[in-house]
Structure formats: C-alpha cells, structure tokens
C-alpha cells in the first residue's frame, strides 16, 4: 500500500513538473522571446530556461518570481491562466489592468479588425 502511494506521489510530481514547463513555454512564446534570450535576460546561463522547459530543472522560488516579473505575469496568473482559453483569459486580465484611455484605444483597434 505504501509503495503504491509513493508511486502515485512520484507520478503527480512528474505531472506538476511537466505542467510547469509547459506553462513557462507558453508564456515565453506569448512574449515572443527565445529560451536563450530569456535566460540571459534573467541573468542566468544560456541554457537555464531550456533546462526548465525540458524538465531537467526547476527554478528556485526567487528565480520563479524573477521569471514572473520578466514575463509580466503574477504567480497566480502563471498557475491559473491556462485552465480554459489561455489567450482570452490572459488578455482579459491584462486589459483590466489598463487605465480607461488605453482600454478605449484597444477597443477601437478591435472594432477596426472586426
């Protein structure tokens, strides 16, 4: 019984690592930067982000906060935004943080596009 619980915990850990790596990759791609560019932007070695995305490493808590700052997301957004339609949720969250004038500009652009 104990062995089965440990195996389940190990599988859950692997799933969390994979999910973390996937979220990092999605946010990085949304920002439009390469792994190397982001790594160097964070003051890390060239392969730092690649190691995380390939599930060979996890960042420290401090580095996770630095990653969130670099990506311009909160830790909560990092873990919550990909649950449904990620781009819509990310857009709505960022749009809500804008003042009224930039929101009006964005709405005009959207109306022009439709």
PDB file as gemmi writes it, atoms N, CA and C in Angstrom:
CRYST1    1.000    1.000    1.000  90.00  90.00  90.00 P 1                      
ATOM      1  N   UNK A   1       0.825  -1.198   0.000  1.00  0.00           N  
ATOM      2  CA  UNK A   1       0.000   0.000   0.000  1.00  0.00           C  
ATOM      3  C   UNK A   1       0.864   1.254   0.000  1.00  0.00           C  
ATOM      4  N   UNK A   2       1.902   1.275   0.837  1.00  0.00           N  
ATOM      5  CA  UNK A   2       2.786   2.438   0.918  1.00  0.00           C  
ATOM      6  C   UNK A   2       3.539   2.634  -0.397  1.00  0.00           C  
ATOM      7  N   UNK A   3       3.970   1.530  -1.001  1.00  0.00           N  
ATOM      8  CA  UNK A   3       4.681   1.611  -2.270  1.00  0.00           C  
ATOM      9  C   UNK A   3       3.790   2.231  -3.343  1.00  0.00           C  
ATOM     10  N   UNK A   4       2.511   1.876  -3.369  1.00  0.00           N  
ATOM     11  CA  UNK A   4       1.580   2.416  -4.347  1.00  0.00           C  
ATOM     12  C   UNK A   4       1.397   3.919  -4.130  1.00  0.00           C  
ATOM     13  N   UNK A   5       1.287   4.359  -2.879  1.00  0.00           N  
ATOM     14  CA  UNK A   5       1.157   5.791  -2.587  1.00  0.00           C  
ATOM     15  C   UNK A   5       2.381   6.554  -3.059  1.00  0.00           C  
ATOM     16  N   UNK A   6       3.558   6.009  -2.806  1.00  0.00           N  
ATOM     17  CA  UNK A   6       4.790   6.668  -3.243  1.00  0.00           C  
ATOM     18  C   UNK A   6       4.850   6.780  -4.757  1.00  0.00           C  
ATOM     19  N   UNK A   7       4.416   5.733  -5.457  1.00  0.00           N  
ATOM     20  CA  UNK A   7       4.398   5.780  -6.918  1.00  0.00           C  
ATOM     21  C   UNK A   7       3.412   6.829  -7.411  1.00  0.00           C  
ATOM     22  N   UNK A   8       2.261   6.939  -6.766  1.00  0.00           N  
ATOM     23  CA  UNK A   8       1.274   7.958  -7.132  1.00  0.00           C  
ATOM     24  C   UNK A   8       1.818   9.360  -6.887  1.00  0.00           C  
ATOM     25  N   UNK A   9       2.519   9.542  -5.773  1.00  0.00           N  
ATOM     26  CA  UNK A   9       3.115  10.845  -5.469  1.00  0.00           C  
ATOM     27  C   UNK A   9       4.182  11.191  -6.500  1.00  0.00           C  
ATOM     28  N   UNK A  10       4.970  10.199  -6.883  1.00  0.00           N  
ATOM     29  CA  UNK A  10       6.025  10.420  -7.879  1.00  0.00           C  
ATOM     30  C   UNK A  10       5.409  10.817  -9.224  1.00  0.00           C  
ATOM     31  N   UNK A  11       4.335  10.130  -9.627  1.00  0.00           N  
ATOM     32  CA  UNK A  11       3.660  10.468 -10.876  1.00  0.00           C  
ATOM     33  C   UNK A  11       3.088  11.876 -10.815  1.00  0.00           C  
ATOM     34  N   UNK A  12       2.486  12.250  -9.687  1.00  0.00           N  
ATOM     35  CA  UNK A  12       1.934  13.590  -9.516  1.00  0.00           C  
ATOM     36  C   UNK A  12       3.029  14.638  -9.628  1.00  0.00           C  
ATOM     37  N   UNK A  13       4.189  14.359  -9.017  1.00  0.00           N  
ATOM     38  CA  UNK A  13       5.317  15.283  -9.089  1.00  0.00           C  
ATOM     39  C   UNK A  13       5.762  15.470 -10.530  1.00  0.00           C  
ATOM     40  N   UNK A  14       5.876  14.384 -11.263  1.00  0.00           N  
ATOM     41  CA  UNK A  14       6.282  14.456 -12.670  1.00  0.00           C  
ATOM     42  C   UNK A  14       5.259  15.257 -13.458  1.00  0.00           C  
ATOM     43  N   UNK A  15       3.968  15.056 -13.197  1.00  0.00           N  
ATOM     44  CA  UNK A  15       2.919  15.816 -13.872  1.00  0.00           C  
ATOM     45  C   UNK A  15       3.043  17.302 -13.576  1.00  0.00           C  
ATOM     46  N   UNK A  16       3.328  17.672 -12.332  1.00  0.00           N  
ATOM     47  CA  UNK A  16       3.477  19.082 -11.960  1.00  0.00           C  
ATOM     48  C   UNK A  16       4.679  19.703 -12.662  1.00  0.00           C  
ATOM     49  N   UNK A  17       5.768  18.975 -12.732  1.00  0.00           N  
ATOM     50  CA  UNK A  17       6.968  19.471 -13.411  1.00  0.00           C  
ATOM     51  C   UNK A  17       6.665  19.689 -14.892  1.00  0.00           C  
ATOM     52  N   UNK A  18       5.991  18.737 -15.516  1.00  0.00           N  
ATOM     53  CA  UNK A  18       5.639  18.854 -16.935  1.00  0.00           C  
ATOM     54  C   UNK A  18       4.695  20.036 -17.161  1.00  0.00           C  
ATOM     55  N   UNK A  19       3.724  20.207 -16.284  1.00  0.00           N  
ATOM     56  CA  UNK A  19       2.780  21.314 -16.410  1.00  0.00           C  
ATOM     57  C   UNK A  19       3.491  22.650 -16.228  1.00  0.00           C  
ATOM     58  N   UNK A  20       4.404  22.719 -15.262  1.00  0.00           N  
ATOM     59  CA  UNK A  20       5.171  23.945 -15.038  1.00  0.00           C  
ATOM     60  C   UNK A  20       5.970  24.287 -16.295  1.00  0.00           C  
ATOM     61  N   UNK A  21       6.638  23.299 -16.854  1.00  0.00           N  
ATOM     62  CA  UNK A  21       7.453  23.514 -18.051  1.00  0.00           C  
ATOM     63  C   UNK A  21       6.599  23.993 -19.212  1.00  0.00           C  
ATOM     64  N   UNK A  22       5.437  23.405 -19.370  1.00  0.00           N  
ATOM     65  CA  UNK A  22       4.549  23.785 -20.466  1.00  0.00           C  
ATOM     66  C   UNK A  22       4.027  25.209 -20.298  1.00  0.00           C  
ATOM     67  N   UNK A  23       3.681  25.581 -19.082  1.00  0.00           N  
ATOM     68  CA  UNK A  23       3.195  26.947 -18.839  1.00  0.00           C  
ATOM     69  C   UNK A  23       4.289  27.968 -19.094  1.00  0.00           C  
ATOM     70  N   UNK A  24       5.495  27.653 -18.650  1.00  0.00           N  
ATOM     71  CA  UNK A  24       6.621  28.553 -18.885  1.00  0.00           C  
ATOM     72  C   UNK A  24       6.816  28.751 -20.389  1.00  0.00           C  
ATOM     73  N   UNK A  25       6.775  27.670 -21.139  1.00  0.00           N  
ATOM     74  CA  UNK A  25       6.968  27.749 -22.585  1.00  0.00           C  
ATOM     75  C   UNK A  25       5.876  28.598 -23.234  1.00  0.00           C  
ATOM     76  N   UNK A  26       4.631  28.392 -22.831  1.00  0.00           N  
ATOM     77  CA  UNK A  26       3.527  29.158 -23.407  1.00  0.00           C  
ATOM     78  C   UNK A  26       3.678  30.650 -23.129  1.00  0.00           C  
ATOM     79  N   UNK A  27       4.011  30.998 -21.897  1.00  0.00           N  
ATOM     80  CA  UNK A  27       4.205  32.412 -21.565  1.00  0.00           C  
ATOM     81  C   UNK A  27       5.397  32.996 -22.322  1.00  0.00           C  
ATOM     82  N   UNK A  28       6.452  32.236 -22.435  1.00  0.00           N  
ATOM     83  CA  UNK A  28       7.638  32.711 -23.146  1.00  0.00           C  
ATOM     84  C   UNK A  28       7.297  32.970 -24.608  1.00  0.00           C  
ATOM     85  N   UNK A  29       6.561  32.052 -25.214  1.00  0.00           N  
ATOM     86  CA  UNK A  29       6.168  32.222 -26.615  1.00  0.00           C  
ATOM     87  C   UNK A  29       5.218  33.401 -26.793  1.00  0.00           C  
ATOM     88  N   UNK A  30       4.318  33.602 -25.838  1.00  0.00           N  
ATOM     89  CA  UNK A  30       3.432  34.764 -25.904  1.00  0.00           C  
ATOM     90  C   UNK A  30       4.228  36.067 -25.854  1.00  0.00           C  
ATOM     91  N   UNK A  31       5.315  36.056 -25.104  1.00  0.00           N  
ATOM     92  CA  UNK A  31       6.178  37.240 -25.023  1.00  0.00           C  
ATOM     93  C   UNK A  31       7.053  37.366 -26.263  1.00  0.00           C  
ATOM     94  N   UNK A  32       7.227  36.279 -26.996  1.00  0.00           N  
ATOM     95  CA  UNK A  32       7.987  36.309 -28.234  1.00  0.00           C  
ATOM     96  C   UNK A  32       9.494  36.316 -28.045  1.00  0.00           C  
ATOM     97  N   UNK A  33       9.977  35.608 -27.037  1.00  0.00           N  
ATOM     98  CA  UNK A  33      11.423  35.542 -26.798  1.00  0.00           C  
ATOM     99  C   UNK A  33      11.895  34.090 -26.856  1.00  0.00           C  
ATOM    100  N   UNK A  34      13.161  33.924 -27.188  1.00  0.00           N  
ATOM    101  CA  UNK A  34      13.756  32.584 -27.223  1.00  0.00           C  
ATOM    102  C   UNK A  34      14.152  32.165 -25.810  1.00  0.00           C  
ATOM    103  N   UNK A  35      14.420  30.876 -25.647  1.00  0.00           N  
ATOM    104  CA  UNK A  35      14.904  30.382 -24.349  1.00  0.00           C  
ATOM    105  C   UNK A  35      16.198  31.096 -23.964  1.00  0.00           C  
ATOM    106  N   UNK A  36      17.096  31.196 -24.920  1.00  0.00           N  
ATOM    107  CA  UNK A  36      18.395  31.833 -24.669  1.00  0.00           C  
ATOM    108  C   UNK A  36      18.219  33.290 -24.259  1.00  0.00           C  
ATOM    109  N   UNK A  37      17.399  34.020 -25.018  1.00  0.00           N  
ATOM    110  CA  UNK A  37      17.169  35.435 -24.729  1.00  0.00           C  
ATOM    111  C   UNK A  37      16.583  35.627 -23.327  1.00  0.00           C  
ATOM    112  N   UNK A  38      15.626  34.787 -22.973  1.00  0.00           N  
ATOM    113  CA  UNK A  38      15.018  34.897 -21.653  1.00  0.00           C  
ATOM    114  C   UNK A  38      16.020  34.547 -20.565  1.00  0.00           C  
ATOM    115  N   UNK A  39      16.785  33.488 -20.775  1.00  0.00           N  
ATOM    116  CA  UNK A  39      17.799  33.079 -19.792  1.00  0.00           C  
ATOM    117  C   UNK A  39      18.765  34.222 -19.508  1.00  0.00           C  
ATOM    118  N   UNK A  40      19.285  34.809 -20.563  1.00  0.00           N  
ATOM    119  CA  UNK A  40      20.242  35.898 -20.405  1.00  0.00           C  
ATOM    120  C   UNK A  40      19.577  37.134 -19.803  1.00  0.00           C  
ATOM    121  N   UNK A  41      18.325  37.378 -20.175  1.00  0.00           N  
ATOM    122  CA  UNK A  41      17.567  38.495 -19.604  1.00  0.00           C  
ATOM    123  C   UNK A  41      17.350  38.357 -18.105  1.00  0.00           C  
ATOM    124  N   UNK A  42      17.346  37.135 -17.642  1.00  0.00           N  
ATOM    125  CA  UNK A  42      17.189  36.858 -16.209  1.00  0.00           C  
ATOM    126  C   UNK A  42      18.537  36.830 -15.481  1.00  0.00           C  
ATOM    127  N   UNK A  43      19.622  37.005 -16.246  1.00  0.00           N  
ATOM    128  CA  UNK A  43      20.951  36.958 -15.645  1.00  0.00           C  
ATOM    129  C   UNK A  43      21.429  35.546 -15.367  1.00  0.00           C  
ATOM    130  N   UNK A  44      20.906  34.598 -16.101  1.00  0.00           N  
ATOM    131  CA  UNK A  44      21.259  33.190 -15.923  1.00  0.00           C  
ATOM    132  C   UNK A  44      22.102  32.710 -17.106  1.00  0.00           C  
ATOM    133  N   UNK A  45      22.549  31.479 -17.043  1.00  0.00           N  
ATOM    134  CA  UNK A  45      23.308  30.894 -18.146  1.00  0.00           C  
ATOM    135  C   UNK A  45      22.393  30.733 -19.369  1.00  0.00           C  
ATOM    136  N   UNK A  46      23.004  30.593 -20.542  1.00  0.00           N  
ATOM    137  CA  UNK A  46      22.243  30.499 -21.793  1.00  0.00           C  
ATOM    138  C   UNK A  46      21.187  29.397 -21.797  1.00  0.00           C  
ATOM    139  N   UNK A  47      21.464  28.285 -21.156  1.00  0.00           N  
ATOM    140  CA  UNK A  47      20.565  27.133 -21.201  1.00  0.00           C  
ATOM    141  C   UNK A  47      19.588  27.031 -20.040  1.00  0.00           C  
ATOM    142  N   UNK A  48      19.524  28.047 -19.195  1.00  0.00           N  
ATOM    143  CA  UNK A  48      18.707  27.982 -17.978  1.00  0.00           C  
ATOM    144  C   UNK A  48      17.231  27.671 -18.266  1.00  0.00           C  
ATOM    145  N   UNK A  49      16.598  28.454 -19.125  1.00  0.00           N  
ATOM    146  CA  UNK A  49      15.171  28.257 -19.416  1.00  0.00           C  
ATOM    147  C   UNK A  49      14.957  26.946 -20.174  1.00  0.00           C  
ATOM    148  N   UNK A  50      15.865  26.613 -21.063  1.00  0.00           N  
ATOM    149  CA  UNK A  50      15.757  25.352 -21.789  1.00  0.00           C  
ATOM    150  C   UNK A  50      15.758  24.160 -20.826  1.00  0.00           C  
ATOM    151  N   UNK A  51      16.585  24.211 -19.792  1.00  0.00           N  
ATOM    152  CA  UNK A  51      16.621  23.121 -18.804  1.00  0.00           C  
ATOM    153  C   UNK A  51      15.286  23.000 -18.080  1.00  0.00           C  
ATOM    154  N   UNK A  52      14.661  24.132 -17.781  1.00  0.00           N  
ATOM    155  CA  UNK A  52      13.360  24.101 -17.102  1.00  0.00           C  
ATOM    156  C   UNK A  52      12.294  23.562 -18.050  1.00  0.00           C  
ATOM    157  N   UNK A  53      12.285  24.063 -19.281  1.00  0.00           N  
ATOM    158  CA  UNK A  53      11.273  23.625 -20.247  1.00  0.00           C  
ATOM    159  C   UNK A  53      11.436  22.160 -20.649  1.00  0.00           C  
ATOM    160  N   UNK A  54      12.649  21.650 -20.564  1.00  0.00           N  
ATOM    161  CA  UNK A  54      12.864  20.231 -20.880  1.00  0.00           C  
ATOM    162  C   UNK A  54      12.773  19.353 -19.632  1.00  0.00           C  
ATOM    163  N   UNK A  55      12.301  19.931 -18.548  1.00  0.00           N  
ATOM    164  CA  UNK A  55      12.011  19.235 -17.289  1.00  0.00           C  
ATOM    165  C   UNK A  55      13.255  18.652 -16.628  1.00  0.00           C  
ATOM    166  N   UNK A  56      14.404  19.258 -16.855  1.00  0.00           N  
ATOM    167  CA  UNK A  56      15.637  18.813 -16.222  1.00  0.00           C  
ATOM    168  C   UNK A  56      15.940  19.603 -14.960  1.00  0.00           C  
ATOM    169  N   UNK A  57      15.204  20.696 -14.738  1.00  0.00           N  
ATOM    170  CA  UNK A  57      15.435  21.534 -13.570  1.00  0.00           C  
ATOM    171  C   UNK A  57      14.162  22.309 -13.249  1.00  0.00           C  
ATOM    172  N   UNK A  58      14.089  22.801 -12.035  1.00  0.00           N  
ATOM    173  CA  UNK A  58      13.039  23.717 -11.613  1.00  0.00           C  
ATOM    174  C   UNK A  58      13.718  24.950 -11.021  1.00  0.00           C  
ATOM    175  N   UNK A  59      13.094  26.118 -11.177  1.00  0.00           N  
ATOM    176  CA  UNK A  59      13.712  27.316 -10.610  1.00  0.00           C  
ATOM    177  C   UNK A  59      13.517  27.367  -9.098  1.00  0.00           C  
ATOM    178  N   UNK A  60      14.415  28.095  -8.428  1.00  0.00           N  
ATOM    179  CA  UNK A  60      14.201  28.373  -7.015  1.00  0.00           C  
ATOM    180  C   UNK A  60      12.993  29.300  -6.903  1.00  0.00           C  
ATOM    181  N   UNK A  61      12.495  29.498  -5.716  1.00  0.00           N  
ATOM    182  CA  UNK A  61      11.355  30.386  -5.518  1.00  0.00           C  
ATOM    183  C   UNK A  61      11.699  31.803  -5.978  1.00  0.00           C  
ATOM    184  N   UNK A  62      12.884  32.281  -5.608  1.00  0.00           N  
ATOM    185  CA  UNK A  62      13.305  33.626  -6.026  1.00  0.00           C  
ATOM    186  C   UNK A  62      13.374  33.725  -7.546  1.00  0.00           C  
ATOM    187  N   UNK A  63      13.941  32.713  -8.185  1.00  0.00           N  
ATOM    188  CA  UNK A  63      14.024  32.729  -9.645  1.00  0.00           C  
ATOM    189  C   UNK A  63      12.646  32.619 -10.291  1.00  0.00           C  
ATOM    190  N   UNK A  64      11.731  31.900  -9.659  1.00  0.00           N  
ATOM    191  CA  UNK A  64      10.365  31.833 -10.171  1.00  0.00           C  
ATOM    192  C   UNK A  64       9.736  33.223 -10.165  1.00  0.00           C  
ATOM    193  N   UNK A  65       9.921  33.963  -9.072  1.00  0.00           N  
ATOM    194  CA  UNK A  65       9.387  35.331  -9.013  1.00  0.00           C  
ATOM    195  C   UNK A  65      10.049  36.210 -10.075  1.00  0.00           C  
ATOM    196  N   UNK A  66      11.347  36.026 -10.300  1.00  0.00           N  
ATOM    197  CA  UNK A  66      12.045  36.779 -11.347  1.00  0.00           C  
ATOM    198  C   UNK A  66      11.490  36.424 -12.724  1.00  0.00           C  
ATOM    199  N   UNK A  67      11.198  35.148 -12.930  1.00  0.00           N  
ATOM    200  CA  UNK A  67      10.603  34.702 -14.200  1.00  0.00           C  
ATOM    201  C   UNK A  67       9.250  35.369 -14.403  1.00  0.00           C  
ATOM    202  N   UNK A  68       8.433  35.399 -13.359  1.00  0.00           N  
ATOM    203  CA  UNK A  68       7.116  36.043 -13.460  1.00  0.00           C  
ATOM    204  C   UNK A  68       7.257  37.524 -13.807  1.00  0.00           C  
ATOM    205  N   UNK A  69       8.197  38.203 -13.158  1.00  0.00           N  
ATOM    206  CA  UNK A  69       8.430  39.622 -13.469  1.00  0.00           C  
ATOM    207  C   UNK A  69       8.856  39.784 -14.925  1.00  0.00           C  
ATOM    208  N   UNK A  70       9.757  38.944 -15.364  1.00  0.00           N  
ATOM    209  CA  UNK A  70      10.241  39.006 -16.749  1.00  0.00           C  
ATOM    210  C   UNK A  70       9.092  38.813 -17.730  1.00  0.00           C  
ATOM    211  N   UNK A  71       8.204  37.890 -17.432  1.00  0.00           N  
ATOM    212  CA  UNK A  71       7.075  37.584 -18.311  1.00  0.00           C  
ATOM    213  C   UNK A  71       5.890  38.531 -18.111  1.00  0.00           C  
ATOM    214  N   UNK A  72       6.005  39.410 -17.119  1.00  0.00           N  
ATOM    215  CA  UNK A  72       4.948  40.373 -16.788  1.00  0.00           C  
ATOM    216  C   UNK A  72       3.643  39.682 -16.399  1.00  0.00           C  
ATOM    217  N   UNK A  73       3.766  38.656 -15.563  1.00  0.00           N  
ATOM    218  CA  UNK A  73       2.600  37.967 -15.015  1.00  0.00           C  
ATOM    219  C   UNK A  73       2.794  37.803 -13.507  1.00  0.00           C  
ATOM    220  N   UNK A  74       1.709  37.657 -12.813  1.00  0.00           N  
ATOM    221  CA  UNK A  74       1.797  37.360 -11.385  1.00  0.00           C  
ATOM    222  C   UNK A  74       1.958  35.851 -11.223  1.00  0.00           C  
ATOM    223  N   UNK A  75       2.455  35.404 -10.069  1.00  0.00           N  
ATOM    224  CA  UNK A  75       2.499  33.950  -9.841  1.00  0.00           C  
ATOM    225  C   UNK A  75       1.124  33.302  -9.995  1.00  0.00           C  
ATOM    226  N   UNK A  76       0.082  33.996  -9.566  1.00  0.00           N  
ATOM    227  CA  UNK A  76      -1.280  33.453  -9.710  1.00  0.00           C  
ATOM    228  C   UNK A  76      -1.634  33.283 -11.183  1.00  0.00           C  
ATOM    229  N   UNK A  77      -1.316  34.284 -12.010  1.00  0.00           N  
ATOM    230  CA  UNK A  77      -1.592  34.168 -13.445  1.00  0.00           C  
ATOM    231  C   UNK A  77      -0.807  33.008 -14.055  1.00  0.00           C  
ATOM    232  N   UNK A  78       0.429  32.858 -13.611  1.00  0.00           N  
ATOM    233  CA  UNK A  78       1.261  31.787 -14.144  1.00  0.00           C  
ATOM    234  C   UNK A  78       0.594  30.430 -13.946  1.00  0.00           C  
ATOM    235  N   UNK A  79       0.002  30.217 -12.780  1.00  0.00           N  
ATOM    236  CA  UNK A  79      -0.586  28.912 -12.496  1.00  0.00           C  
ATOM    237  C   UNK A  79      -2.041  28.784 -12.907  1.00  0.00           C  
ATOM    238  N   UNK A  80      -2.752  29.882 -13.118  1.00  0.00           N  
ATOM    239  CA  UNK A  80      -4.185  29.800 -13.394  1.00  0.00           C  
ATOM    240  C   UNK A  80      -4.590  30.068 -14.824  1.00  0.00           C  
ATOM    241  N   UNK A  81      -3.800  30.783 -15.584  1.00  0.00           N  
ATOM    242  CA  UNK A  81      -4.320  31.315 -16.845  1.00  0.00           C  
ATOM    243  C   UNK A  81      -4.518  30.286 -17.943  1.00  0.00           C  
ATOM    244  N   UNK A  82      -3.951  29.108 -17.865  1.00  0.00           N  
ATOM    245  CA  UNK A  82      -4.100  28.171 -18.962  1.00  0.00           C  
ATOM    246  C   UNK A  82      -5.176  27.122 -18.704  1.00  0.00           C  
ATOM    247  N   UNK A  83      -6.059  27.392 -17.755  1.00  0.00           N  
ATOM    248  CA  UNK A  83      -7.068  26.398 -17.429  1.00  0.00           C  
ATOM    249  C   UNK A  83      -8.157  26.284 -18.494  1.00  0.00           C  
ATOM    250  N   UNK A  84      -8.553  27.395 -19.132  1.00  0.00           N  
ATOM    251  CA  UNK A  84      -9.604  27.344 -20.150  1.00  0.00           C  
ATOM    252  C   UNK A  84      -9.013  27.810 -21.460  1.00  0.00           C  
ATOM    253  N   UNK A  85      -9.416  28.962 -21.914  1.00  0.00           N  
ATOM    254  CA  UNK A  85      -8.840  29.523 -23.128  1.00  0.00           C  
ATOM    255  C   UNK A  85      -7.791  30.539 -22.700  1.00  0.00           C  
ATOM    256  N   UNK A  86      -6.561  30.138 -22.737  1.00  0.00           N  
ATOM    257  CA  UNK A  86      -5.463  30.894 -22.147  1.00  0.00           C  
ATOM    258  C   UNK A  86      -5.306  32.295 -22.713  1.00  0.00           C  
ATOM    259  N   UNK A  87      -5.368  32.450 -23.997  1.00  0.00           N  
ATOM    260  CA  UNK A  87      -5.162  33.783 -24.571  1.00  0.00           C  
ATOM    261  C   UNK A  87      -6.274  34.732 -24.162  1.00  0.00           C  
ATOM    262  N   UNK A  88      -7.494  34.265 -24.145  1.00  0.00           N  
ATOM    263  CA  UNK A  88      -8.598  35.131 -23.732  1.00  0.00           C  
ATOM    264  C   UNK A  88      -8.448  35.551 -22.275  1.00  0.00           C  
ATOM    265  N   UNK A  89      -8.158  34.598 -21.424  1.00  0.00           N  
ATOM    266  CA  UNK A  89      -8.003  34.920 -20.002  1.00  0.00           C  
ATOM    267  C   UNK A  89      -6.835  35.861 -19.772  1.00  0.00           C  
ATOM    268  N   UNK A  90      -5.734  35.627 -20.450  1.00  0.00           N  
ATOM    269  CA  UNK A  90      -4.566  36.483 -20.310  1.00  0.00           C  
ATOM    270  C   UNK A  90      -4.893  37.889 -20.807  1.00  0.00           C  
ATOM    271  N   UNK A  91      -5.581  37.981 -21.936  1.00  0.00           N  
ATOM    272  CA  UNK A  91      -5.970  39.279 -22.474  1.00  0.00           C  
ATOM    273  C   UNK A  91      -6.882  40.017 -21.505  1.00  0.00           C  
ATOM    274  N   UNK A  92      -7.900  39.347 -21.013  1.00  0.00           N  
ATOM    275  CA  UNK A  92      -8.852  39.988 -20.103  1.00  0.00           C  
ATOM    276  C   UNK A  92      -8.145  40.496 -18.853  1.00  0.00           C  
ATOM    277  N   UNK A  93      -7.249  39.702 -18.306  1.00  0.00           N  
ATOM    278  CA  UNK A  93      -6.534  40.115 -17.106  1.00  0.00           C  
ATOM    279  C   UNK A  93      -5.671  41.340 -17.373  1.00  0.00           C  
ATOM    280  N   UNK A  94      -4.915  41.318 -18.443  1.00  0.00           N  
ATOM    281  CA  UNK A  94      -4.035  42.446 -18.755  1.00  0.00           C  
ATOM    282  C   UNK A  94      -4.851  43.680 -19.147  1.00  0.00           C  
ATOM    283  N   UNK A  95      -5.941  43.484 -19.893  1.00  0.00           N  
ATOM    284  CA  UNK A  95      -6.813  44.589 -20.283  1.00  0.00           C  
ATOM    285  C   UNK A  95      -7.393  45.273 -19.051  1.00  0.00           C  
ATOM    286  N   UNK A  96      -7.795  44.491 -18.071  1.00  0.00           N  
ATOM    287  CA  UNK A  96      -8.394  45.043 -16.857  1.00  0.00           C  
ATOM    288  C   UNK A  96      -7.405  45.902 -16.070  1.00  0.00           C  
ATOM    289  N   UNK A  97      -6.119  45.649 -16.227  1.00  0.00           N  
ATOM    290  CA  UNK A  97      -5.107  46.424 -15.505  1.00  0.00           C  
ATOM    291  C   UNK A  97      -4.798  47.773 -16.154  1.00  0.00           C  
ATOM    292  N   UNK A  98      -5.272  47.968 -17.389  1.00  0.00           N  
ATOM    293  CA  UNK A  98      -5.025  49.228 -18.079  1.00  0.00           C  
ATOM    294  C   UNK A  98      -5.955  50.319 -17.587  1.00  0.00           C  
ATOM    295  N   UNK A  99      -5.517  51.559 -17.734  1.00  0.00           N  
ATOM    296  CA  UNK A  99      -6.400  52.683 -17.408  1.00  0.00           C  
ATOM    297  C   UNK A  99      -7.435  52.827 -18.527  1.00  0.00           C  
ATOM    298  N   UNK A 100      -8.372  53.729 -18.334  1.00  0.00           N  
ATOM    299  CA  UNK A 100      -9.509  53.847 -19.255  1.00  0.00           C  
ATOM    300  C   UNK A 100      -9.081  54.228 -20.674  1.00  0.00           C  
ATOM    301  N   UNK A 101      -8.154  55.148 -20.815  1.00  0.00           N  
ATOM    302  CA  UNK A 101      -7.762  55.616 -22.151  1.00  0.00           C  
ATOM    303  C   UNK A 101      -7.139  54.506 -23.007  1.00  0.00           C  
ATOM    304  N   UNK A 102      -6.146  53.754 -22.484  1.00  0.00           N  
ATOM    305  CA  UNK A 102      -5.626  52.637 -23.296  1.00  0.00           C  
ATOM    306  C   UNK A 102      -6.686  51.579 -23.600  1.00  0.00           C  
ATOM    307  N   UNK A 103      -7.611  51.354 -22.680  1.00  0.00           N  
ATOM    308  CA  UNK A 103      -8.689  50.398 -22.945  1.00  0.00           C  
ATOM    309  C   UNK A 103      -9.529  50.863 -24.136  1.00  0.00           C  
ATOM    310  N   UNK A 104      -9.819  52.166 -24.195  1.00  0.00           N  
ATOM    311  CA  UNK A 104     -10.594  52.708 -25.313  1.00  0.00           C  
ATOM    312  C   UNK A 104      -9.849  52.517 -26.639  1.00  0.00           C  
ATOM    313  N   UNK A 105      -8.548  52.751 -26.623  1.00  0.00           N  
ATOM    314  CA  UNK A 105      -7.745  52.566 -27.835  1.00  0.00           C  
ATOM    315  C   UNK A 105      -7.805  51.118 -28.311  1.00  0.00           C  
ATOM    316  N   UNK A 106      -7.665  50.200 -27.380  1.00  0.00           N  
ATOM    317  CA  UNK A 106      -7.696  48.777 -27.746  1.00  0.00           C  
ATOM    318  C   UNK A 106      -9.047  48.391 -28.301  1.00  0.00           C  
ATOM    319  N   UNK A 107     -10.111  48.883 -27.692  1.00  0.00           N  
ATOM    320  CA  UNK A 107     -11.459  48.587 -28.197  1.00  0.00           C  
ATOM    321  C   UNK A 107     -11.643  49.124 -29.610  1.00  0.00           C  
ATOM    322  N   UNK A 108     -11.105  50.315 -29.907  1.00  0.00           N  
ATOM    323  CA  UNK A 108     -11.183  50.856 -31.255  1.00  0.00           C  
ATOM    324  C   UNK A 108     -10.425  49.977 -32.258  1.00  0.00           C  
ATOM    325  N   UNK A 109      -9.272  49.497 -31.872  1.00  0.00           N  
ATOM    326  CA  UNK A 109      -8.500  48.616 -32.739  1.00  0.00           C  
ATOM    327  C   UNK A 109      -9.260  47.328 -32.999  1.00  0.00           C  
ATOM    328  N   UNK A 110      -9.856  46.758 -31.959  1.00  0.00           N  
ATOM    329  CA  UNK A 110     -10.627  45.531 -32.113  1.00  0.00           C  
ATOM    330  C   UNK A 110     -11.812  45.756 -33.043  1.00  0.00           C  
ATOM    331  N   UNK A 111     -12.524  46.885 -32.862  1.00  0.00           N  
ATOM    332  CA  UNK A 111     -13.662  47.182 -33.733  1.00  0.00           C  
ATOM    333  C   UNK A 111     -13.213  47.332 -35.184  1.00  0.00           C  
ATOM    334  N   UNK A 112     -12.026  47.942 -35.397  1.00  0.00           N  
ATOM    335  CA  UNK A 112     -11.482  48.072 -36.747  1.00  0.00           C  
ATOM    336  C   UNK A 112     -11.192  46.716 -37.369  1.00  0.00           C  
ATOM    337  N   UNK A 113     -10.725  45.782 -36.568  1.00  0.00           N  
ATOM    338  CA  UNK A 113     -10.362  44.459 -37.063  1.00  0.00           C  
ATOM    339  C   UNK A 113     -11.579  43.584 -37.389  1.00  0.00           C  
ATOM    340  N   UNK A 114     -12.688  43.868 -36.751  1.00  0.00           N  
ATOM    341  CA  UNK A 114     -13.882  43.016 -36.949  1.00  0.00           C  
ATOM    342  C   UNK A 114     -14.691  43.412 -38.148  1.00  0.00           C  
TER     343      UNK A 114                                                      
END                                                                             
